[in-house]
Each structure stands twice: as C-alpha cells, then as structure tokens.
Tab-separated table of C-alpha atoms in Angstrom:
chain	number	residue	atom	x	y	z
A	1	ALA	CA	111.381	65.542	163.932
A	2	MET	CA	114.213	66.802	166.125
A	3	ASN	CA	116.769	65.000	163.966
A	4	LYS	CA	115.286	66.574	160.827
A	5	GLU	CA	115.482	70.020	162.422
A	6	LYS	CA	119.110	69.437	163.358
A	7	MET	CA	119.881	68.241	159.846
A	8	ARG	CA	118.219	71.336	158.324
A	9	ALA	CA	120.138	73.586	160.718
A	10	ALA	CA	123.412	71.856	159.891
A	11	ALA	CA	122.712	72.117	156.159
A	12	GLY	CA	121.842	75.818	156.523
A	13	ALA	CA	125.021	76.450	158.467
A	14	ALA	CA	127.069	74.637	155.821
A	15	GLU	CA	125.434	76.660	153.031
A	16	GLY	CA	126.077	79.823	154.980
A	17	LYS	CA	129.747	78.947	155.334
A	18	VAL	CA	129.984	78.208	151.598
A	19	GLU	CA	128.333	81.538	150.720
A	20	THR	CA	130.655	83.353	153.124
A	21	ARG	CA	133.714	81.692	151.563
A	22	GLU	CA	132.460	82.602	148.075
A	23	ARG	CA	131.960	86.231	149.100
A	24	VAL	CA	135.438	86.378	150.626
A	25	SER	CA	136.901	84.739	147.505
A	26	LEU	CA	135.168	87.252	145.219
A	27	LYS	CA	136.310	90.123	147.425
A	28	ASP	CA	139.902	88.854	147.386
A	29	ARG	CA	139.836	88.531	143.600
A	30	GLY	CA	138.429	92.034	143.301
A	31	LEU	CA	141.174	93.442	145.521
A	32	LEU	CA	143.802	91.482	143.592
A	33	SER	CA	142.595	92.795	140.233
A	34	LEU	CA	142.479	96.348	141.613
A	35	PHE	CA	145.812	96.510	143.429
A	36	GLY	CA	147.729	93.645	141.809
A	37	PRO	CA	149.164	95.642	138.873
A	38	TYR	CA	150.376	98.423	141.180
A	39	VAL	CA	151.984	95.975	143.593
A	40	GLY	CA	153.648	94.201	140.661
A	41	MET	CA	154.960	97.507	139.286
A	42	VAL	CA	156.428	98.454	142.678
A	43	LEU	CA	158.075	95.022	143.053
A	44	VAL	CA	159.625	95.251	139.573
A	45	PHE	CA	160.906	98.763	140.324
A	46	VAL	CA	162.399	97.677	143.670
A	47	PHE	CA	164.025	94.689	141.962
A	48	PHE	CA	165.775	96.885	139.398
A	49	VAL	CA	166.785	99.412	142.066
A	50	ILE	CA	168.494	96.587	143.951
A	51	ILE	CA	170.303	95.001	140.994
A	52	THR	CA	171.477	98.412	139.683
A	53	GLY	CA	172.825	99.439	143.065
A	54	GLY	CA	170.377	102.340	143.360
A	55	THR	CA	171.115	103.830	139.946
A	56	MET	CA	167.552	103.098	138.822
A	57	ALA	CA	166.223	105.472	141.495
A	58	SER	CA	168.509	108.368	140.554
A	59	SER	CA	166.983	111.630	139.390
A	60	ALA	CA	168.432	111.191	135.882
A	61	SER	CA	166.890	107.715	135.551
A	62	MET	CA	163.525	108.939	136.811
A	63	ARG	CA	163.531	111.792	134.288
A	64	THR	CA	164.369	109.342	131.513
A	65	LEU	CA	161.545	107.020	132.569
A	66	LEU	CA	159.097	109.913	132.658
A	67	ASN	CA	160.143	111.193	129.231
A	68	GLN	CA	159.966	107.724	127.654
A	69	ASN	CA	156.573	106.851	129.124
A	70	PHE	CA	154.888	110.232	128.714
A	71	ALA	CA	153.565	109.667	125.179
A	72	PRO	CA	152.290	106.091	125.852
A	73	LEU	CA	150.557	107.318	129.009
A	74	MET	CA	148.786	110.142	127.188
A	75	LEU	CA	147.734	107.753	124.416
A	76	ALA	CA	146.499	105.204	126.944
A	77	VAL	CA	144.166	107.719	128.582
A	78	GLY	CA	142.404	108.333	125.278
A	79	ALA	CA	142.532	104.696	124.166
A	80	VAL	CA	140.610	103.626	127.270
A	81	PHE	CA	137.458	105.197	125.813
A	82	ILE	CA	137.828	103.096	122.660
A	83	TYR	CA	138.687	99.826	124.362
A	84	ALA	CA	135.945	100.266	126.978
A	85	GLN	CA	133.398	99.980	124.157
A	86	GLY	CA	134.875	96.683	122.989
A	87	TYR	CA	136.731	98.022	119.945
A	88	LEU	CA	140.339	97.557	118.881
A	89	ASP	CA	142.311	100.411	117.363
A	90	PHE	CA	145.606	99.496	115.715
A	91	ALA	CA	146.064	102.917	114.117
A	92	ILE	CA	146.486	105.005	117.242
A	93	GLY	CA	150.292	104.771	117.365
A	94	GLY	CA	150.823	105.532	113.690
A	95	VAL	CA	148.267	108.344	113.586
A	96	SER	CA	149.694	109.994	116.699
A	97	SER	CA	153.279	109.687	115.448
A	98	LEU	CA	152.406	111.136	112.053
A	99	SER	CA	150.513	114.036	113.626
A	100	MET	CA	153.507	114.842	115.863
A	101	LEU	CA	155.905	114.662	112.925
A	102	LEU	CA	153.780	116.961	110.747
A	103	ALA	CA	153.244	119.316	113.697
A	104	VAL	CA	157.027	119.677	114.034
A	105	ILE	CA	157.478	120.216	110.276
A	106	VAL	CA	154.663	122.791	110.089
A	107	GLY	CA	155.829	124.559	113.246
A	108	ASN	CA	159.429	124.857	112.073
A	109	ALA	CA	158.348	126.000	108.604
A	110	THR	CA	155.866	128.646	109.792
A	111	GLN	CA	157.313	129.434	113.236
A	112	ASN	CA	153.737	129.302	114.495
A	113	ILE	CA	153.010	126.948	117.385
A	114	PHE	CA	149.267	127.487	116.965
A	115	LEU	CA	149.381	125.845	113.523
A	116	SER	CA	151.274	122.904	115.042
A	117	PHE	CA	148.520	122.571	117.610
A	118	LEU	CA	145.880	122.522	114.874
A	119	VAL	CA	147.770	119.780	113.037
A	120	CYS	CA	147.830	117.665	116.215
A	121	ILE	CA	144.056	118.060	116.554
A	122	PHE	CA	142.766	117.840	112.986
A	123	LEU	CA	145.066	115.260	111.382
A	124	PRO	CA	143.984	112.481	113.802
A	125	LEU	CA	140.388	113.661	113.406
A	126	PHE	CA	140.656	113.345	109.611
A	127	CYS	CA	142.296	109.906	109.871
A	128	TYR	CA	139.564	108.562	112.124
A	129	ILE	CA	136.802	110.047	109.993
A	130	PHE	CA	138.397	108.150	107.101
A	131	ILE	CA	138.410	104.928	109.158
A	132	CYS	CA	134.737	105.470	109.996
A	133	TRP	CA	133.961	106.054	106.300
A	134	LEU	CA	135.722	102.807	105.352
A	135	SER	CA	133.733	100.931	107.987
A	136	ASP	CA	130.358	102.540	107.325
A	137	SER	CA	130.318	103.091	103.566
A	138	LEU	CA	132.561	100.292	102.291
A	139	LYS	CA	131.593	97.852	105.078
A	140	VAL	CA	135.207	97.205	106.029
A	141	VAL	CA	135.588	95.599	109.464
A	142	PRO	CA	136.613	98.458	111.828
A	143	MET	CA	139.638	96.521	113.081
A	144	MET	CA	140.882	96.004	109.507
A	145	ALA	CA	140.192	99.639	108.627
A	146	SER	CA	142.342	100.790	111.540
A	147	LEU	CA	145.039	98.312	110.478
A	148	CYS	CA	145.027	99.826	106.967
A	149	MET	CA	145.434	103.297	108.486
A	150	LEU	CA	148.350	102.013	110.570
A	151	PHE	CA	150.148	100.774	107.428
A	152	ILE	CA	149.484	104.056	105.611
A	153	THR	CA	150.814	106.215	108.456
A	154	GLN	CA	153.825	103.953	109.030
A	155	GLY	CA	154.704	104.121	105.336
A	156	ILE	CA	154.591	107.930	105.366
A	157	LEU	CA	156.604	108.051	108.595
A	158	GLN	CA	159.336	105.777	107.277
A	159	TYR	CA	159.577	107.698	103.992
A	160	VAL	CA	159.790	111.140	105.638
A	161	THR	CA	162.034	110.257	108.579
A	162	ALA	CA	164.532	108.510	106.275
A	163	THR	CA	165.755	111.988	105.321
A	164	GLY	CA	166.834	112.938	108.852
A	165	VAL	CA	165.829	113.734	112.413
A	166	PHE	CA	163.024	116.207	113.113
A	167	THR	CA	162.883	118.279	116.298
A	168	LEU	CA	160.777	121.298	117.166
A	169	ASP	CA	162.692	124.587	117.321
A	170	LYS	CA	163.461	125.648	120.884
A	171	GLU	CA	161.740	128.997	120.346
A	172	LEU	CA	158.431	127.177	119.771
A	173	ARG	CA	158.577	125.050	122.921
A	174	LEU	CA	156.154	126.869	125.178
A	175	PHE	CA	156.956	124.850	128.287
A	176	GLY	CA	160.494	123.756	127.533
A	177	SER	CA	161.636	120.201	128.067
A	178	GLU	CA	161.790	120.125	131.871
A	179	TRP	CA	160.470	116.948	133.475
A	180	TYR	CA	157.933	118.727	135.691
A	181	TRP	CA	155.977	119.922	132.651
A	182	TYR	CA	155.639	116.323	131.480
A	183	LEU	CA	154.619	115.204	134.966
A	184	GLY	CA	152.059	117.988	135.310
A	185	ALA	CA	150.508	117.255	131.915
A	186	ALA	CA	150.360	113.524	132.679
A	187	VAL	CA	148.678	114.104	136.056
A	188	ILE	CA	146.087	116.434	134.483
A	189	ALA	CA	145.356	113.991	131.631
A	190	VAL	CA	144.925	111.033	133.982
A	191	PHE	CA	142.722	113.085	136.329
A	192	VAL	CA	140.484	114.309	133.503
A	193	GLY	CA	140.222	110.792	132.069
A	194	TYR	CA	139.347	109.371	135.487
A	195	MET	CA	136.679	112.009	136.126
A	196	LEU	CA	135.113	111.447	132.693
A	197	LEU	CA	135.030	107.654	133.060
A	198	GLU	CA	133.924	107.454	136.677
A	199	HIS	CA	131.803	110.523	137.300
A	200	THR	CA	130.000	111.426	134.050
A	201	ARG	CA	127.117	109.875	132.150
A	202	PHE	CA	129.277	109.938	129.006
A	203	GLY	CA	132.030	107.925	130.702
A	204	ARG	CA	129.668	105.401	132.196
C-alpha cells in the first residue's frame, strides 16, 4: 500500500511538472508572438543603421521612411477589421489609389478641398457596395469580386497616370507636407483602431 501511494505521488508530481512546462511553453509562445515582430523590426533597423554608418538614423531618412509608410499604415488599420473576420480584400490598394487620384483631380479642378474629401469617402464606398452586389446578387466569391475590382481600378489608374504626374495644389494642402502632420495622423488612426478593436463590442 505504501509503495502504491509513493507511485501515485510520483506520478502526480511528474504530471504536475509536465503541466507546468506546458504552461511555461504556452506563455513563452504567447510572449514571442506578441513582442517578436517588434524585436525583429528593431534588430533590422539597428542592422541597417550599422551598415549605413548611421545614415539610416538621420532626420532626412526618418522623414522619408515616415512618408513612404504613412499610406500603408493607414490602410492597414482599416484592413484589420476585414481580415479579422476571415475575409481577403485584394481591392483595397487599387480602390484607395484611385480615390486619391480622383481627389487630386477634383480638388485641382474645383479648388475645393471639401469635394476632394467627399471623393475619398464616397468612391471607396461605391466600389465596395459594387463588390457586395457582385457577391450577393451574382453569387461571385467575395475574394474574386475584390480581385475584379482591383483589375478595374488598376486599369483606370494606368490609363490616367500615363498622361503625367498628379499632385494636389499647395493652396489646398490644409496641413502642408511636414512630417509631424503625418506622424500625428498615424498615431491618431492607430489609437482609434486599437480602441475600437480592444475596447468596444463592435471591435470584439
């Protein structure tokens, strides 16, 4: 009887150790998935700072990085809501690019920044209503419908931009082109997206 008790105790201790190791392993994997991308980004940045002799960390380089990554960051905040529901959206880049192009054309033609703002809001809305109509009424797979919209918008973009370069008139740029406006807008967008996803019933 004593031997059986000792065997049960030893088995319980072994199971406890296994459970503890599994918990630690799960915790480590959770920490790795949470902080791993940020650590990797910092390591890549430090690597390029070293091989460029510090040029990568200059104010001009940082402004360039911010300007180049501003649009993808803003798109990513909105795309999270689509991808979190298990859907793929191939049209987002083309639709956003076309809306920006038409906003510039309309703004320069009318000298009215409010109309440019409306184009940026309602053109993507129209495109995605069309995608929903293709999926719901014609029973097109949503992924394929968004792919069709991507080809349509890319075709229009290539046709229009072949005639030249389009930039918004300086008089219509409410906040100018200084880097801190981009940084401020990016911080606000990320904060709003985080609050919606983490702290609202809609986000959850």
